[in-house]
Coordinates of C-alpha atoms in Angstrom, one line a residue:
M1 CA 0.0 -0.5 -0.1
F2 CA 2.8 2.1 0.4
D3 CA 4.3 2.2 -2.4
S4 CA 1.1 3.0 -4.6
D5 CA 0.0 6.6 -3.9
I6 CA -1.7 5.6 -0.5
I7 CA -2.3 6.8 2.1
I8 CA -2.6 5.2 4.8
L9 CA -4.0 6.5 8.3
L10 CA -2.4 4.3 12.0
C11 CA -4.5 4.7 14.7
L12 CA -3.1 3.3 17.7
L13 CA -5.5 3.4 20.5
D14 CA -5.4 3.9 24.0
F15 CA -7.7 3.2 26.5
S16 CA -7.7 3.5 30.0
K17 CA -7.2 1.5 33.2
P18 CA -8.8 -1.4 30.7
F19 CA -7.1 -4.2 33.1
D20 CA -9.0 -2.1 36.5
E21 CA -12.1 -2.0 33.7
V22 CA -12.8 -5.7 33.3
V23 CA -17.1 -6.2 34.0
H24 CA -16.5 -9.8 35.4
E25 CA -20.3 -10.3 34.5
L26 CA -19.8 -9.4 31.3
L27 CA -16.9 -11.6 31.2
L28 CA -17.7 -14.4 32.5
L29 CA -20.9 -14.1 30.3
K30 CA -19.3 -14.0 27.2
L31 CA -16.7 -16.8 28.0
Q32 CA -19.7 -19.1 28.1
N33 CA -21.8 -17.7 25.0
I34 CA -19.0 -16.3 22.6
F35 CA -15.9 -19.5 23.6
G36 CA -18.1 -22.3 25.0
F37 CA -17.0 -22.5 28.6
Q38 CA -18.7 -24.8 30.3
S39 CA -20.6 -24.1 33.8
S40 CA -18.0 -25.6 35.6
A41 CA -15.3 -23.4 34.7
I42 CA -17.7 -20.4 34.6
K43 CA -18.0 -21.1 37.9
L44 CA -13.9 -21.4 38.7
M45 CA -13.7 -18.5 36.5
A46 CA -15.9 -16.5 39.4
S47 CA -14.7 -17.6 42.2
C48 CA -11.1 -16.6 40.5
L49 CA -12.6 -13.6 40.3
C50 CA -15.4 -12.4 42.2
S51 CA -15.0 -11.6 45.5
R52 CA -11.7 -10.5 45.6
L53 CA -11.0 -8.6 48.6
Q54 CA -7.6 -5.9 48.6
R55 CA -6.5 -3.2 51.3
V56 CA -3.7 -0.9 51.6
K57 CA -0.8 -0.5 53.4
V58 CA 1.3 3.0 53.9
E59 CA 4.1 1.7 57.0
N60 CA 3.0 0.3 59.1
S61 CA -0.5 0.9 59.0
F62 CA -3.6 -0.9 57.1
S63 CA -7.1 0.9 56.1
E64 CA -9.9 -1.5 55.8
Y65 CA -10.5 -4.1 53.1
R66 CA -12.6 -3.1 50.2
E67 CA -13.7 -5.6 47.8
V68 CA -12.7 -6.2 44.2
K69 CA -15.7 -5.1 42.2
S70 CA -13.6 -5.4 38.0
G71 CA -10.5 -6.1 36.9
V72 CA -8.2 -8.8 36.1
P73 CA -5.4 -10.1 38.0
Q74 CA -2.1 -7.7 37.5
G75 CA 0.8 -9.9 37.1
S76 CA -0.9 -13.3 36.8
V77 CA -0.6 -15.4 33.6
L78 CA -4.3 -15.8 33.7
G79 CA -5.0 -12.3 34.0
P80 CA -3.6 -11.6 30.0
I81 CA -5.0 -13.7 28.3
L82 CA -8.5 -13.4 30.7
F83 CA -8.6 -9.6 29.1
S84 CA -7.4 -10.5 25.6
L85 CA -10.7 -12.5 26.0
F86 CA -12.3 -10.5 27.2
I87 CA -11.9 -8.0 23.9
N88 CA -11.9 -10.6 21.4
D89 CA -14.9 -8.9 19.6
L90 CA -13.2 -6.5 19.0
L91 CA -10.7 -7.6 16.7
T92 CA -14.5 -7.8 14.0
L93 CA -16.0 -5.1 14.4
T94 CA -14.6 -2.0 12.1
L95 CA -16.5 -2.1 9.2
N96 CA -13.7 -0.5 6.9
S97 CA -10.5 -0.4 9.1
Q98 CA -7.7 -3.8 10.2
V99 CA -7.5 -4.0 13.8
H100 CA -5.4 -5.6 15.1
G101 CA -4.4 -6.0 19.1
Y102 CA -2.2 -7.1 22.1
A103 CA -3.4 -7.2 25.5
D104 CA -4.7 -3.5 25.6
D105 CA -2.6 -2.3 22.7
I106 CA -4.7 -1.5 19.8
Q107 CA -3.8 -0.8 16.2
L108 CA -6.0 0.1 13.6
Y109 CA -5.3 1.1 10.3
F110 CA -6.6 2.0 6.6
G111 CA -6.3 2.8 4.0
R112 CA -6.9 4.9 -0.3
R113 CA -5.5 7.1 -2.6
I114 CA -3.3 10.1 -1.7
G115 CA -6.8 12.2 -3.8
L116 CA -9.8 10.8 -1.1
I117 CA -8.0 11.4 2.2
E118 CA -11.4 13.3 2.9
D119 CA -13.6 9.9 2.2
L120 CA -10.0 8.0 4.3
C121 CA -11.3 10.0 6.8
C122 CA -15.3 9.4 7.0
R123 CA -14.5 5.4 6.7
V124 CA -11.8 5.3 9.8
N125 CA -14.9 8.4 11.7
E126 CA -17.2 5.3 11.5
D127 CA -14.5 2.7 13.0
L128 CA -14.0 4.9 15.5
E129 CA -17.3 5.2 16.4
L130 CA -17.9 1.5 16.2
I131 CA -15.4 1.1 18.8
G132 CA -15.8 4.2 20.9
N133 CA -19.5 2.7 21.7
W134 CA -18.2 -1.4 22.1
A135 CA -15.7 0.6 24.9
S136 CA -18.7 1.7 26.6
A137 CA -20.4 -0.6 26.8
N138 CA -18.6 -2.5 28.0
G139 CA -17.3 -0.8 30.7
L140 CA -14.1 0.4 29.3
K141 CA -13.0 3.8 28.1
L142 CA -10.5 5.5 25.3
N143 CA -8.0 8.2 26.6
V144 CA -8.2 9.8 23.8
N145 CA -4.8 12.0 25.2
K146 CA -2.9 8.7 24.2
S147 CA -4.5 8.2 21.5
V148 CA -2.7 9.4 18.2
C149 CA -2.5 9.1 14.1
V150 CA 0.0 8.4 11.9
P151 CA -0.8 9.2 8.6
I152 CA 1.6 7.3 6.4
S153 CA 2.5 8.1 3.3
H154 CA 5.7 8.3 0.7
V155 CA 4.9 12.0 0.3
R156 CA 5.1 14.1 3.1
L157 CA 2.2 15.9 4.5
N158 CA 0.8 18.3 6.1
L159 CA -1.0 17.7 9.6
E160 CA -3.0 20.6 10.3
D161 CA -4.5 20.1 6.3
L162 CA -5.8 16.5 7.0
P163 CA -9.7 15.8 7.7
P164 CA -10.3 15.8 11.9
L165 CA -11.0 12.0 13.7
N166 CA -12.7 12.3 16.1
V167 CA -13.8 9.2 18.6
G168 CA -17.4 11.4 20.8
Q169 CA -16.4 15.2 21.6
N170 CA -12.8 14.3 21.6
T171 CA -10.3 14.6 18.0
I172 CA -7.8 12.3 18.0
Q173 CA -4.5 13.9 17.2
Y174 CA -2.5 13.5 14.4
V175 CA 2.1 12.9 14.9
H176 CA 4.5 12.1 12.2
K177 CA 6.5 9.4 14.7
A178 CA 4.4 7.2 17.5
K179 CA 6.0 4.5 19.6
N180 CA 4.2 1.4 19.5
L181 CA 4.9 -2.1 20.8
G182 CA 8.6 -0.5 22.0
V183 CA 8.6 0.6 17.9
I184 CA 8.8 3.6 17.3
I185 CA 6.9 4.4 13.3
N186 CA 7.6 6.8 11.7
S187 CA 5.7 8.5 8.0
N188 CA 7.3 7.1 5.7
L189 CA 8.7 3.4 7.1
S190 CA 12.0 4.2 7.2
C191 CA 14.0 2.5 10.6
S192 CA 16.1 5.6 12.0
D193 CA 14.0 6.8 14.2
Y194 CA 13.6 3.4 16.4
V195 CA 17.1 2.5 15.6
N196 CA 18.3 5.9 17.5
L197 CA 16.4 4.8 20.4
V198 CA 17.8 1.0 20.2
V199 CA 21.1 2.1 20.2
S200 CA 20.7 4.9 23.0
K201 CA 19.0 2.2 24.9
V202 CA 22.6 -0.1 24.6
Y203 CA 24.8 3.2 25.5
A204 CA 22.8 3.2 28.9
G205 CA 23.2 -0.6 29.7
L206 CA 26.3 -0.1 28.8
R207 CA 26.9 2.9 31.3
G208 CA 25.7 0.7 34.1
L209 CA 28.4 -2.6 33.3
R210 CA 31.2 -0.9 32.3
N211 CA 31.7 -0.1 36.1
S212 CA 31.5 -3.5 36.8
A213 CA 33.4 -4.6 33.4
H214 CA 37.3 -5.6 35.5
F215 CA 35.7 -6.6 38.5
T216 CA 34.4 -10.0 36.4
S217 CA 34.7 -12.5 33.9
L218 CA 35.0 -13.2 30.3
E219 CA 32.8 -15.1 30.3
V220 CA 29.7 -13.1 33.0
R221 CA 30.7 -10.3 30.4
S222 CA 29.7 -12.6 27.8
R223 CA 26.3 -13.6 29.0
L224 CA 25.4 -10.1 30.8
A225 CA 25.8 -9.3 26.6
K226 CA 23.4 -11.3 25.3
Q227 CA 20.7 -11.8 28.5
L228 CA 20.7 -7.1 28.5
L229 CA 22.1 -5.7 25.5
L230 CA 21.8 -7.8 22.2
P231 CA 18.0 -7.8 23.1
L232 CA 17.5 -4.4 22.3
I233 CA 19.2 -5.1 19.1
T234 CA 18.1 -8.4 17.8
Y235 CA 14.2 -7.0 19.3
A236 CA 11.4 -6.7 16.2
S237 CA 14.7 -7.6 13.7
N238 CA 12.6 -7.5 10.7
V239 CA 12.5 -3.4 11.0
Y240 CA 16.5 -3.9 10.4
C241 CA 15.4 -6.1 7.2
K242 CA 17.9 -3.5 5.1
L243 CA 19.6 -0.5 6.5
D244 CA 20.1 2.6 5.5
S245 CA 23.9 3.4 5.6
A246 CA 23.9 6.2 8.1
S247 CA 21.1 3.4 10.4
A248 CA 23.6 0.1 9.7
H249 CA 26.1 2.7 10.7
K250 CA 24.9 3.6 13.8
M251 CA 23.6 0.0 14.5
Q252 CA 27.4 -1.5 14.4
M253 CA 29.8 1.0 16.0
A254 CA 26.8 0.6 19.2
F255 CA 27.2 -3.3 18.6
N256 CA 31.6 -2.8 18.5
F257 CA 30.5 -1.2 21.7
I258 CA 29.0 -4.0 22.9
V259 CA 32.0 -6.3 22.0
R260 CA 34.5 -3.7 23.5
Y261 CA 32.8 -4.4 26.1
I262 CA 32.8 -8.2 26.1
Y263 CA 36.1 -8.7 25.3
N264 CA 37.7 -5.6 27.6
L265 CA 39.3 -4.7 23.9
N266 CA 40.1 -0.6 23.4
K267 CA 39.1 1.7 20.8
F268 CA 42.1 1.4 18.5
N269 CA 42.1 -2.7 18.4
H270 CA 40.9 -4.7 16.0
I271 CA 37.4 -6.2 16.0
S272 CA 36.2 -8.1 13.4
D273 CA 37.5 -12.1 14.7
Y274 CA 36.4 -10.9 18.3
I275 CA 33.0 -9.6 16.3
K276 CA 32.6 -13.7 14.8
E277 CA 33.1 -15.3 17.6
F278 CA 30.7 -13.3 18.9
I279 CA 27.7 -14.0 16.8
R280 CA 29.5 -15.8 14.8
C281 CA 29.1 -13.5 11.6
S282 CA 28.5 -9.4 10.4
L283 CA 26.0 -7.9 12.3
L284 CA 24.2 -7.2 9.2
E285 CA 24.4 -10.7 8.5
Y286 CA 23.1 -11.7 12.2
F287 CA 19.8 -9.3 11.1
D288 CA 19.1 -11.7 8.2
K289 CA 20.2 -14.9 9.5
L290 CA 16.3 -13.9 11.4
N291 CA 14.9 -12.6 9.6
L292 CA 15.1 -15.2 7.1
L293 CA 14.3 -18.2 10.5
F294 CA 10.5 -15.4 11.1
L295 CA 9.8 -16.1 7.3
N296 CA 10.9 -19.7 7.9
K297 CA 9.0 -19.7 11.5
L298 CA 5.5 -17.6 8.3
L299 CA 5.7 -20.2 6.5
I300 CA 5.7 -23.1 8.8
Q301 CA 3.4 -22.0 11.2
K302 CA 0.8 -20.2 8.8
S303 CA 0.7 -17.5 11.9
P304 CA 0.0 -14.8 11.5
F305 CA -2.7 -15.4 9.2
Y306 CA -2.7 -11.4 8.2
L307 CA 1.4 -11.9 7.3
Y308 CA 1.3 -14.7 5.1
E309 CA -1.3 -14.5 2.9
K310 CA 0.2 -11.5 1.6
L311 CA 2.3 -14.0 0.7
I312 CA 2.7 -15.4 -3.6
F313 CA 4.7 -18.9 -4.3
L314 CA 6.0 -19.9 -7.9
N315 CA 4.7 -21.8 -9.8
S316 CA 7.2 -24.4 -9.4
K317 CA 6.7 -26.2 -5.6
R318 CA 10.5 -27.4 -6.8
S319 CA 11.7 -24.2 -6.5
H320 CA 9.9 -23.2 -2.7
Q321 CA 10.2 -19.5 -4.3
I322 CA 8.2 -16.6 -3.7
L323 CA 7.2 -14.0 -5.7
V324 CA 9.3 -10.9 -4.6
P325 CA 6.3 -7.7 -4.6
A326 CA 6.4 -5.0 -7.3
Y327 CA 7.6 -2.0 -6.3
N328 CA 8.0 2.4 -6.9
Y329 CA 10.3 3.5 -4.5
F330 CA 14.4 2.5 -3.5
N331 CA 12.9 2.4 -0.1
S332 CA 10.4 -0.3 0.0
T333 CA 13.6 -2.7 -1.3
R334 CA 14.5 -2.1 2.5
H335 CA 10.4 -3.8 3.5
F336 CA 10.3 -7.8 5.3
F337 CA 8.5 -8.4 2.2
V338 CA 10.6 -7.4 -0.3
S339 CA 14.0 -7.8 1.2
T340 CA 14.0 -11.7 2.9
I341 CA 11.6 -12.4 -0.1
R342 CA 15.5 -11.7 -1.5
L343 CA 17.3 -13.2 0.8
W344 CA 15.7 -16.4 0.5
N345 CA 14.7 -17.4 -2.3
A346 CA 18.8 -17.2 -2.9
L347 CA 19.2 -19.6 -0.6
P348 CA 20.3 -22.7 -2.3
N349 CA 17.6 -25.1 -3.2
N350 CA 18.1 -27.6 -0.1
L351 CA 17.4 -24.8 2.6
R352 CA 13.7 -24.0 1.4
Q353 CA 12.3 -26.5 2.4
F354 CA 10.3 -25.5 4.6
G355 CA 12.2 -27.2 7.4
S356 CA 13.2 -26.7 11.9
E357 CA 13.8 -23.7 12.9
R358 CA 16.7 -25.2 14.5
S359 CA 17.4 -27.6 11.1
L360 CA 17.7 -24.6 9.2
K361 CA 19.5 -22.1 12.0
H362 CA 22.2 -25.6 12.0
L363 CA 22.1 -25.3 7.9
I364 CA 22.3 -20.9 8.0

């Protein structure tokens, strides 16, 4: 869509204290009527949710016990699952837009040609009204102050000229970039803003670890880097399918500092061999490997389906090759469905057999 002179409105919706506002009776009804829970399971859920008591402790003083009349237990394994079941019908409510949800983070998006911006906003407003009505009927409240809309297009847009998006009497703010599930999404779908965030987190983590570097062994420093620093770089690695030169340089410099910390190297030491000892390849090759493994998992599990359905297979079944999407702009070559499919098609035939993740990782 980004490559076809289309503007996409991505609405990131936020609910006010959603885990605390779940109505127990309504949740139990949904479990029974929508998901087919048996009466014994409903009684078990009711005993877990209802008649819970809580009190507040301030120093050595306690308040009186009060009954918890709504909400799911936070900090538990069951809480997020019950909340996801509670809002499940919201994800199929809209007439025009696609809706994705992860716990209480709801993303709504819809696209039209740039010349049809008025119609686009009208259709999105229809869906926002449905979501607002659903929230009111289910005891939840949309936090419009924290909800934003990112217009995505290859054309730079003036946000003040866009028609308003409304939830009730409130207007959702347009922004050029926003953070969603830890990833910064911007209007031109570049990863530069997110790379800046990742690099700053890596340097902050290194500052905390350097104080103890001289008192820890190589093995301990390597484990700390793998558990605390490398996940910062590899999280949402499909964003890094093909970095632009400036972002690749920033990421490489940050990774070099991680390697220097592990092996206690100064700025004059060559580190290429140490990088290969740490991750067995270069950093950019490491990203390629992660993306290939993700694509292989997508092919095996066919989930999430909204990604799998975008794959078009070539006629030859023996080759297991995938059609590279057509594109008009160079920036599109950096996106997952162009860059990673090209990598996949370039693999030897025996690697494109939809094998297990472990076997593919070993062969790569």
